[in-house]
Amino acid sequence: MDASLTNYLLIGAVMFVSGVVCMATKRNGIAVLMGVELVLNGANVNFVAFSRHTSLGLDGQIVSLFVIVLAAAEAAVALAIALNFYNNYQTIDVDRGDKLQG
Amino acid sequence: MSDQALFWIFAILAGGGAIGVVILQDIVRMAFSLIISLGSTAGLFFLLDADFVAATQLLVYVGGTLVLLIFGVMLTASGPFRRIQMSSGETFVGAAVGLLFFSVIAFTVIDVEWETLDRSHRPVAEATNDETGNTSRAIGLRLVGIPADTEVGIHKDRGEKTGYLLPFEIVSIHLLVVLVGAAYLARAKRQETSEAAGGDA
Amino acid sequence: MPPTLADTATTIQSILQGWLNSESLAMFLAAVIHVALVAGFFGLPAGIFIWAERKISGRIQDRLGPTRVGGKFGWLQAIADGGKLIQKEDLVPEAADGPLFRVAPYVVVVSSLAAFMFLPFSDGWIAISLDIGLYLMLAVMSLEVIGVILAGYASGSKWALFGGMREAAQMVSYEIPMSICVVIPIITAGSLNLNEIGGLQSGHLGNWIIFHDPFSFLAFFVYFVCATASCKRAPFDLAEAESELVAGFLTEYSGFRWSFFFLAEYASMFAVCGIAVLLFLGGWHTGIPGLDGILDGPRYGSDAYVWTWLANALGFGVFFGKASLLVCVQIWVRWTLPRLRIDQVMMTCLKYLVPISCVLFLGAVIWPLALSFSGKTTIWGTPTGERAAPTMRLDSIPGPADQSPTASTSNGETGP
């Protein structure tokens, strides 16, 4: 197989699905964050692959740049939330944060 | 030829790292697996002629975001929280749903005739008018809102004038807000813990 | 465009290809030769500075330093050190996370080595000449911290964990002022290509970017402080602070894995000092107008290649000398100043260096505007050398109309 668009899209799909599964199954708050990063990165692979192989041109690369920057911002805030959660509950297990459950 | 070999190396590392994040239980090994995955993605970006995006991926994502993430891991993953086991039923359901989801995407990707979109006769390196294949100048021009599109010659007919100046400004303001917000959250945390745990390390 | 090492590799590849009749094998061998060359440039400064550190620290402490190994100046000491470290047992503590513990030194060494791919040692003596060379170099060097954090965490020791956490906090913070200070010469030069930035500074001393405006001058010192911190050198070596943390993240390491950390540390000292030399101190140029003119001037005739090579070798000497001088300053600082506390380190960065670098950045942006009122382009009157050429303007960017038909000569060296 050639290193064609399909292959890149499949790699992106692997990362995306891994991220979704990671978000859904992990109970560690930071691990959920890692899942989010994987999802965003899988999308990025697709954007850049389309930018190279289709008429999307540089737009795909620029969108992926925005994704990287926003992911960094998201990680900073989410990490601050996770640390606060850890301070309040003395655990990082997200299943334990169920105080609002009726 | 060599491009293909490199593609497979990076692709296996990126995909394997991503799967490793899901499979591994130890949070630190997950983090390392994530580093491998995102670092190899930077390699894939290089192969896709996106050198600026690749460098940004390394600098911001791997060198910044992930360091921050590992920092969070180190602050929270003490003793029992380093491994949080899933039940085997959860693992099975997760794997099944994941495989199903992946097969849906994979069939779609393989089914679609991407060749109709294929513009590989006009790769990015050529479109940027740069004999070295560097994309940084074209990307920079677009980000400051100069209609580089007319230069690149792809979207000439659309008559876009502003490029990406507005999103760029929005992102910069967003970053500032996030900076203030994260600083505020971290500050509140420190006041609470100062008597309980003797401040953060 | 001067011949780069990448071209050399291509030449080697084509020679080998005719010899071996196999494209992939020739490519592989050429890559090996290429990497060996870069690794040589990587190992050379590390070896020299490990010896220099011992000698200089000895002199500062009023003793001789190593004298027995290798004759008069103990110049074989670095090799003797290496030999000793390789013989030691490769220990992995029981509490350690084995695979991560083993892989951490490689992460550090590889990221430090990879940074040398983007460092021009002389005009065109660069492994990969990219438009984003500086950006990529900083990106690759920022990966070093991951290895240190992993080492700290995987050791299974409290001292190592503290060292790793300090390193993470310190690196994430110091990267900000360092990057801002790096941007200041880029504003002046209008390029991220390290080879171009170095080439711009030929001619007299006033063409060095450090003397371009007062903000660049101050930015050099801020950059140097941040660079020292980013190599975790004293007074910022909180990650291994031996008076508090035994040896920080290095506590559990021994033998050649330990030596990898040190190899990487000395190599990245040279790398950050090399960036400082290229960005601020004229790169491989001597700063003497006549000499630089001869060295940079066009050469014709059959032996032009030889003369270019000789001029480049001289440029390499100049560059290496300047960078070594800065490394020696780092060594001098290490053995002179006491170590800071971790809160002092963070305060220095976040409360002083970040605001200072932001002000310098703003000043550097406004400076050309202020100068334009006096109708000059530099404060030194007419610039000489390549800086005499008008700087890049937006309207001078080639559009599709004046694009040369040979635009597809990409050298294919964009791989990491």
CSV table of N, CA, C and O in Angstrom, one decimal, chain C residues 280-382:
chain,number,residue,atom,x,y,z
C,280,PHE,N,22.7,36.4,18.3
C,280,PHE,CA,23.1,37.7,18.9
C,280,PHE,C,24.6,38.0,18.5
C,280,PHE,O,24.9,39.2,18.2
C,281,LEU,N,25.5,37.1,18.5
C,281,LEU,CA,26.9,37.4,18.5
C,281,LEU,C,27.6,37.1,17.1
C,281,LEU,O,28.7,36.8,17.1
C,282,GLY,N,26.8,37.2,16.1
C,282,GLY,CA,27.4,37.2,14.8
C,282,GLY,C,27.7,35.9,14.2
C,282,GLY,O,28.4,35.8,13.1
C,283,GLY,N,27.3,34.8,14.8
C,283,GLY,CA,27.5,33.5,14.2
C,283,GLY,C,28.9,33.2,14.0
C,283,GLY,O,29.8,33.3,14.9
C,284,TRP,N,29.3,32.8,12.7
C,284,TRP,CA,30.6,32.4,12.4
C,284,TRP,C,31.4,33.5,11.9
C,284,TRP,O,32.5,33.4,11.4
C,285,HIS,N,30.9,34.8,12.0
C,285,HIS,CA,31.7,35.9,11.5
C,285,HIS,C,32.6,36.5,12.6
C,285,HIS,O,32.3,36.4,13.8
C,286,THR,N,33.7,37.0,12.1
C,286,THR,CA,34.7,37.5,13.1
C,286,THR,C,34.4,38.9,13.6
C,286,THR,O,34.9,39.3,14.6
C,287,GLY,N,33.6,39.7,12.9
C,287,GLY,CA,33.3,41.0,13.3
C,287,GLY,C,34.4,42.0,12.8
C,287,GLY,O,34.3,43.2,13.0
C,288,ILE,N,35.4,41.5,12.0
C,288,ILE,CA,36.4,42.4,11.4
C,288,ILE,C,36.0,42.6,10.0
C,288,ILE,O,35.9,41.6,9.2
C,289,PRO,N,35.7,43.9,9.5
C,289,PRO,CA,35.0,44.0,8.2
C,289,PRO,C,35.8,43.4,7.1
C,289,PRO,O,35.3,42.7,6.3
C,290,GLY,N,37.2,43.7,7.0
C,290,GLY,CA,37.9,43.2,5.9
C,290,GLY,C,38.0,41.7,5.8
C,290,GLY,O,37.7,41.1,4.8
C,291,LEU,N,38.2,41.1,7.0
C,291,LEU,CA,38.3,39.6,7.0
C,291,LEU,C,37.0,39.0,6.6
C,291,LEU,O,37.0,38.0,5.8
C,292,ASP,N,35.9,39.5,7.1
C,292,ASP,CA,34.6,38.9,6.8
C,292,ASP,C,34.3,39.0,5.3
C,292,ASP,O,33.8,38.1,4.7
C,293,GLY,N,34.7,40.2,4.8
C,293,GLY,CA,34.5,40.4,3.3
C,293,GLY,C,35.2,39.3,2.5
C,293,GLY,O,34.7,38.8,1.6
C,294,ILE,N,36.5,39.0,3.0
C,294,ILE,CA,37.3,38.0,2.2
C,294,ILE,C,36.6,36.7,2.4
C,294,ILE,O,36.5,35.9,1.4
C,295,LEU,N,36.2,36.4,3.6
C,295,LEU,CA,35.7,35.0,3.9
C,295,LEU,C,34.4,34.8,3.2
C,295,LEU,O,34.1,33.7,2.8
C,296,ASP,N,33.5,35.9,3.1
C,296,ASP,CA,32.2,35.7,2.6
C,296,ASP,C,32.2,35.9,1.1
C,296,ASP,O,31.2,35.6,0.4
C,297,GLY,N,33.2,36.5,0.6
C,297,GLY,CA,33.2,37.0,-0.8
C,297,GLY,C,33.0,35.9,-1.8
C,297,GLY,O,33.3,34.7,-1.5
C,298,PRO,N,32.6,36.2,-3.0
C,298,PRO,CA,32.4,35.2,-4.0
C,298,PRO,C,33.8,34.7,-4.5
C,298,PRO,O,34.8,35.4,-4.5
C,299,ARG,N,33.8,33.4,-4.8
C,299,ARG,CA,35.0,32.8,-5.3
C,299,ARG,C,34.8,32.2,-6.7
C,299,ARG,O,33.7,31.6,-6.9
C,300,TYR,N,35.8,32.3,-7.5
C,300,TYR,CA,35.7,31.8,-8.8
C,300,TYR,C,36.9,30.8,-9.1
C,300,TYR,O,37.8,30.8,-8.3
C,301,GLY,N,36.8,30.1,-10.2
C,301,GLY,CA,37.9,29.3,-10.6
C,301,GLY,C,37.7,27.9,-10.1
C,301,GLY,O,36.7,27.5,-9.5
C,302,SER,N,38.7,27.0,-10.5
C,302,SER,CA,38.6,25.6,-10.3
C,302,SER,C,38.7,25.2,-8.8
C,302,SER,O,38.1,24.3,-8.4
C,303,ASP,N,39.5,26.0,-8.1
C,303,ASP,CA,39.7,25.6,-6.7
C,303,ASP,C,38.8,26.4,-5.7
C,303,ASP,O,39.0,26.5,-4.5
C,304,ALA,N,37.7,27.0,-6.3
C,304,ALA,CA,36.8,27.8,-5.4
C,304,ALA,C,36.2,26.9,-4.3
C,304,ALA,O,36.0,27.4,-3.2
C,305,TYR,N,35.9,25.7,-4.6
C,305,TYR,CA,35.3,24.8,-3.6
C,305,TYR,C,36.3,24.7,-2.4
C,305,TYR,O,35.8,24.7,-1.3
C,306,VAL,N,37.5,24.5,-2.7
C,306,VAL,CA,38.5,24.3,-1.6
C,306,VAL,C,38.6,25.6,-0.7
C,306,VAL,O,38.6,25.5,0.5
C,307,TRP,N,38.6,26.7,-1.4
C,307,TRP,CA,38.7,28.0,-0.6
C,307,TRP,C,37.4,28.2,0.2
C,307,TRP,O,37.5,28.6,1.4
C,308,THR,N,36.3,27.9,-0.4
C,308,THR,CA,35.0,28.0,0.4
C,308,THR,C,35.1,27.0,1.6
C,308,THR,O,34.7,27.4,2.7
C,309,TRP,N,35.6,25.9,1.4
C,309,TRP,CA,35.7,24.9,2.5
C,309,TRP,C,36.6,25.4,3.6
C,309,TRP,O,36.3,25.3,4.8
C,310,LEU,N,37.8,26.0,3.2
C,310,LEU,CA,38.7,26.5,4.1
C,310,LEU,C,38.1,27.7,4.9
C,310,LEU,O,38.2,27.8,6.2
C,311,ALA,N,37.4,28.6,4.2
C,311,ALA,CA,36.7,29.7,4.9
C,311,ALA,C,35.7,29.2,5.9
C,311,ALA,O,35.6,29.7,7.0
C,312,ASN,N,35.0,28.1,5.4
C,312,ASN,CA,34.0,27.6,6.4
C,312,ASN,C,34.6,27.0,7.6
C,312,ASN,O,34.1,27.0,8.7
C,313,ALA,N,35.8,26.3,7.4
C,313,ALA,CA,36.5,25.7,8.5
C,313,ALA,C,36.9,26.8,9.5
C,313,ALA,O,36.8,26.7,10.7
C,314,LEU,N,37.4,27.9,8.9
C,314,LEU,CA,37.8,29.1,9.8
C,314,LEU,C,36.5,29.6,10.5
C,314,LEU,O,36.6,29.9,11.7
C,315,GLY,N,35.4,29.7,9.8
C,315,GLY,CA,34.1,30.1,10.4
C,315,GLY,C,33.7,29.2,11.5
C,315,GLY,O,33.3,29.6,12.6
C,316,PHE,N,33.9,27.9,11.3
C,316,PHE,CA,33.6,26.9,12.3
C,316,PHE,C,34.5,27.2,13.6
C,316,PHE,O,33.9,27.1,14.7
C,317,GLY,N,35.7,27.5,13.3
C,317,GLY,CA,36.6,27.8,14.5
C,317,GLY,C,36.1,29.0,15.2
C,317,GLY,O,36.0,29.0,16.5
C,318,VAL,N,35.7,30.0,14.5
C,318,VAL,CA,35.2,31.2,15.1
C,318,VAL,C,33.9,30.9,15.9
C,318,VAL,O,33.8,31.3,17.1
C,319,PHE,N,33.0,30.2,15.3
C,319,PHE,CA,31.7,29.9,15.9
C,319,PHE,C,32.0,29.0,17.2
C,319,PHE,O,31.4,29.3,18.3
C,320,PHE,N,32.8,28.0,17.0
C,320,PHE,CA,33.1,27.1,18.2
C,320,PHE,C,33.8,27.9,19.3
C,320,PHE,O,33.4,27.7,20.5
C,321,GLY,N,34.7,28.9,18.9
C,321,GLY,CA,35.3,29.7,20.0
C,321,GLY,C,34.3,30.5,20.7
C,321,GLY,O,34.3,30.6,22.0
C,322,LYS,N,33.4,31.2,20.0
C,322,LYS,CA,32.4,32.0,20.6
C,322,LYS,C,31.5,31.2,21.6
C,322,LYS,O,31.3,31.6,22.7
C,323,ALA,N,31.0,30.1,21.0
C,323,ALA,CA,30.1,29.3,21.8
C,323,ALA,C,30.8,28.7,23.0
C,323,ALA,O,30.3,28.7,24.1
C,324,SER,N,32.1,28.3,22.8
C,324,SER,CA,32.9,27.8,24.0
C,324,SER,C,33.0,28.8,25.0
C,324,SER,O,33.0,28.6,26.2
C,325,LEU,N,33.3,30.1,24.6
C,325,LEU,CA,33.4,31.2,25.6
C,325,LEU,C,32.1,31.3,26.4
C,325,LEU,O,32.2,31.4,27.6
C,326,LEU,N,31.0,31.2,25.8
C,326,LEU,CA,29.7,31.3,26.5
C,326,LEU,C,29.6,30.1,27.5
C,326,LEU,O,29.1,30.3,28.6
C,327,VAL,N,30.0,28.9,27.0
C,327,VAL,CA,29.9,27.7,27.9
C,327,VAL,C,30.8,27.9,29.1
C,327,VAL,O,30.4,27.6,30.2
C,328,CYS,N,32.0,28.5,28.8
C,328,CYS,CA,32.9,28.7,29.9
C,328,CYS,C,32.3,29.7,30.9
C,328,CYS,O,32.5,29.6,32.1
C,329,VAL,N,31.5,30.7,30.4
C,329,VAL,CA,30.8,31.6,31.3
C,329,VAL,C,29.8,30.9,32.2
C,329,VAL,O,29.7,31.1,33.4
C,330,GLN,N,29.1,29.9,31.5
C,330,GLN,CA,28.2,29.1,32.3
C,330,GLN,C,28.9,28.3,33.4
C,330,GLN,O,28.4,28.2,34.5
C,331,ILE,N,30.0,27.8,33.0
C,331,ILE,CA,30.8,27.0,34.0
C,331,ILE,C,31.3,27.9,35.1
C,331,ILE,O,31.2,27.6,36.3
C,332,TRP,N,31.7,29.1,34.7
C,332,TRP,CA,32.2,30.1,35.7
C,332,TRP,C,31.1,30.4,36.7
C,332,TRP,O,31.3,30.5,37.9
C,333,VAL,N,29.9,30.7,36.1
C,333,VAL,CA,28.8,31.0,36.9
C,333,VAL,C,28.4,29.9,37.9
C,333,VAL,O,28.2,30.1,39.1
C,334,ARG,N,28.5,28.7,37.4
C,334,ARG,CA,28.2,27.5,38.2
C,334,ARG,C,29.1,27.5,39.5
C,334,ARG,O,28.6,27.2,40.6
C,335,TRP,N,30.3,27.7,39.3
C,335,TRP,CA,31.3,27.5,40.4
C,335,TRP,C,31.4,28.8,41.2
C,335,TRP,O,32.3,28.9,42.1
C,336,THR,N,30.6,29.8,40.9
C,336,THR,CA,30.8,31.1,41.6
C,336,THR,C,29.5,31.4,42.4
C,336,THR,O,29.6,31.8,43.6
C,337,LEU,N,28.4,31.2,41.8
C,337,LEU,CA,27.1,31.6,42.5
C,337,LEU,C,26.5,30.4,43.3
C,337,LEU,O,26.6,29.3,42.8
C,338,PRO,N,25.9,30.7,44.4
C,338,PRO,CA,25.2,29.7,45.2
C,338,PRO,C,23.9,29.3,44.5
C,338,PRO,O,23.4,30.1,43.7
C,339,ARG,N,23.4,28.1,44.8
C,339,ARG,CA,22.2,27.7,44.2
C,339,ARG,C,21.0,28.4,44.8
C,339,ARG,O,21.0,28.7,46.0
C,340,LEU,N,20.0,28.7,44.0
C,340,LEU,CA,18.8,29.4,44.5
C,340,LEU,C,17.9,28.4,45.1
C,340,LEU,O,18.0,27.2,44.9
C,341,ARG,N,16.9,28.9,45.9
C,341,ARG,CA,15.8,28.0,46.3
C,341,ARG,C,14.8,27.9,45.2
C,341,ARG,O,14.7,28.8,44.3
C,342,ILE,N,13.9,26.9,45.3
C,342,ILE,CA,13.0,26.6,44.1
C,342,ILE,C,12.0,27.8,44.0
C,342,ILE,O,11.7,28.2,42.9
C,343,ASP,N,11.6,28.4,45.1
C,343,ASP,CA,10.6,29.5,45.0
C,343,ASP,C,11.3,30.7,44.4
C,343,ASP,O,10.7,31.5,43.7
C,344,GLN,N,12.6,30.8,44.7
C,344,GLN,CA,13.4,32.0,44.2
C,344,GLN,C,13.5,31.8,42.7
C,344,GLN,O,13.5,32.7,41.9
C,345,VAL,N,13.8,30.5,42.3
C,345,VAL,CA,13.9,30.2,40.8
C,345,VAL,C,12.6,30.6,40.1
C,345,VAL,O,12.7,31.3,39.1
C,346,MET,N,11.5,30.2,40.7
C,346,MET,CA,10.2,30.4,40.0
C,346,MET,C,9.9,31.9,40.0
C,346,MET,O,9.4,32.5,39.0
C,347,MET,N,10.3,32.6,41.1
C,347,MET,CA,10.0,34.0,41.2
C,347,MET,C,10.8,34.8,40.2
C,347,MET,O,10.4,35.7,39.5
C,348,THR,N,12.1,34.4,40.1
C,348,THR,CA,13.0,35.1,39.1
C,348,THR,C,12.4,35.0,37.7
C,348,THR,O,12.4,36.0,37.0
C,349,CYS,N,11.9,33.8,37.4
C,349,CYS,CA,11.3,33.7,36.1
C,349,CYS,C,10.0,34.5,35.9
C,349,CYS,O,9.9,35.3,35.1
C,350,LEU,N,9.0,34.1,36.7
C,350,LEU,CA,7.7,34.6,36.5
C,350,LEU,C,7.5,36.1,36.8
C,350,LEU,O,6.7,36.8,36.2
C,351,LYS,N,8.2,36.6,37.9
C,351,LYS,CA,8.0,38.0,38.3
C,351,LYS,C,9.0,38.9,37.6
C,351,LYS,O,8.8,40.1,37.5
C,352,TYR,N,10.2,38.4,37.2
C,352,TYR,CA,11.1,39.3,36.6
C,352,TYR,C,11.4,39.0,35.1
C,352,TYR,O,11.3,39.9,34.3
C,353,LEU,N,11.8,37.8,34.8
C,353,LEU,CA,12.3,37.5,33.5
C,353,LEU,C,11.1,37.6,32.4
C,353,LEU,O,11.3,38.2,31.4
C,354,VAL,N,9.9,37.1,32.8
C,354,VAL,CA,8.8,37.2,31.8
C,354,VAL,C,8.4,38.7,31.5
C,354,VAL,O,8.4,39.1,30.4
C,355,PRO,N,8.2,39.5,32.6
C,355,PRO,CA,7.9,40.9,32.3
C,355,PRO,C,9.0,41.6,31.5
C,355,PRO,O,8.8,42.4,30.6
C,356,ILE,N,10.3,41.4,31.9
C,356,ILE,CA,11.4,42.0,31.3
C,356,ILE,C,11.4,41.6,29.8
C,356,ILE,O,11.5,42.5,28.9
C,357,SER,N,11.3,40.4,29.5
C,357,SER,CA,11.3,39.9,28.1
C,357,SER,C,10.2,40.5,27.3
C,357,SER,O,10.3,40.8,26.1
C,358,CYS,N,9.0,40.6,28.0
C,358,CYS,CA,7.8,41.2,27.3
C,358,CYS,C,8.1,42.6,26.9
C,358,CYS,O,7.8,43.1,25.8
C,359,VAL,N,8.7,43.4,27.9
C,359,VAL,CA,9.0,44.8,27.6
C,359,VAL,C,10.0,44.9,26.5
C,359,VAL,O,9.9,45.7,25.5
C,360,LEU,N,11.1,44.0,26.5
C,360,LEU,CA,12.1,44.0,25.5
C,360,LEU,C,11.5,43.7,24.1
C,360,LEU,O,11.9,44.3,23.1
C,361,PHE,N,10.6,42.8,24.1
C,361,PHE,CA,9.9,42.4,22.9
C,361,PHE,C,9.2,43.6,22.3
C,361,PHE,O,9.3,43.9,21.1
C,362,LEU,N,8.4,44.3,23.1
C,362,LEU,CA,7.7,45.4,22.7
C,362,LEU,C,8.6,46.5,22.1
C,362,LEU,O,8.4,47.1,21.1
C,363,GLY,N,9.7,46.7,22.9
C,363,GLY,CA,10.7,47.7,22.5
C,363,GLY,C,11.3,47.4,21.1
C,363,GLY,O,11.4,48.2,20.3
C,364,ALA,N,11.6,46.1,21.0
C,364,ALA,CA,12.2,45.7,19.7
C,364,ALA,C,11.3,45.9,18.5
C,364,ALA,O,11.7,46.1,17.4
C,365,VAL,N,10.0,45.7,18.8
C,365,VAL,CA,9.0,45.9,17.8
C,365,VAL,C,8.9,47.4,17.4
C,365,VAL,O,8.8,47.8,16.2
C,366,ILE,N,8.9,48.3,18.4
C,366,ILE,CA,8.8,49.7,18.2
C,366,ILE,C,10.0,50.3,17.6
C,366,ILE,O,10.0,51.4,16.9
C,367,TRP,N,11.2,49.7,17.9
C,367,TRP,CA,12.5,50.3,17.6
C,367,TRP,C,12.6,50.8,16.1
C,367,TRP,O,13.0,51.9,15.8
C,368,PRO,N,12.3,49.9,15.2
C,368,PRO,CA,12.4,50.3,13.8
C,368,PRO,C,11.6,51.5,13.4
C,368,PRO,O,12.0,52.4,12.7
C,369,LEU,N,10.4,51.6,14.1
C,369,LEU,CA,9.5,52.7,13.9
C,369,LEU,C,10.2,54.0,14.4
C,369,LEU,O,10.2,55.1,13.7
C,370,ALA,N,10.8,53.9,15.6
C,370,ALA,CA,11.4,55.1,16.2
C,370,ALA,C,12.6,55.5,15.3
C,370,ALA,O,12.8,56.7,15.1
C,371,LEU,N,13.3,54.5,14.8
C,371,LEU,CA,14.5,54.9,14.0
C,371,LEU,C,14.1,55.5,12.7
C,371,LEU,O,14.8,56.3,12.1
C,372,SER,N,12.9,55.1,12.2
C,372,SER,CA,12.5,55.6,10.9
C,372,SER,C,12.3,57.1,10.9
C,372,SER,O,12.4,57.8,9.9
C,373,PHE,N,12.0,57.7,12.1
C,373,PHE,CA,11.9,59.1,12.2
C,373,PHE,C,13.2,59.8,11.9
C,373,PHE,O,13.3,60.9,11.4
C,374,SER,N,14.3,59.1,12.3
C,374,SER,CA,15.6,59.7,12.1
C,374,SER,C,16.2,59.3,10.7
C,374,SER,O,17.3,59.7,10.4
C,375,GLY,N,15.4,58.5,10.0
C,375,GLY,CA,15.8,58.2,8.6
C,375,GLY,C,16.9,57.2,8.5
C,375,GLY,O,17.6,57.2,7.5
C,376,LYS,N,17.2,56.4,9.5
C,376,LYS,CA,18.3,55.5,9.4
C,376,LYS,C,17.7,54.1,9.6
C,376,LYS,O,16.6,53.9,10.1
C,377,THR,N,18.4,53.1,9.2
C,377,THR,CA,18.0,51.7,9.4
C,377,THR,C,18.6,51.1,10.6
C,377,THR,O,18.1,50.2,11.2
C,378,THR,N,19.8,51.5,11.0
C,378,THR,CA,20.5,51.0,12.2
C,378,THR,C,21.0,52.2,12.9
C,378,THR,O,21.1,53.3,12.4
C,379,ILE,N,21.5,52.0,14.2
C,379,ILE,CA,22.0,53.1,14.9
C,379,ILE,C,23.5,53.3,14.5
C,379,ILE,O,24.1,54.3,14.9
C,380,TRP,N,24.0,52.4,13.7
C,380,TRP,CA,25.5,52.5,13.4
C,380,TRP,C,25.7,53.1,12.0
C,380,TRP,O,26.7,52.9,11.4
C,381,GLY,N,24.7,53.9,11.5
C,381,GLY,CA,24.9,54.4,10.2
C,381,GLY,C,24.7,53.4,9.1
C,381,GLY,O,23.8,52.5,9.3
C,382,THR,N,25.4,53.4,8.1
C,382,THR,CA,25.2,52.5,7.0
C,382,THR,C,25.7,51.1,7.3
C,382,THR,O,26.8,51.0,7.7
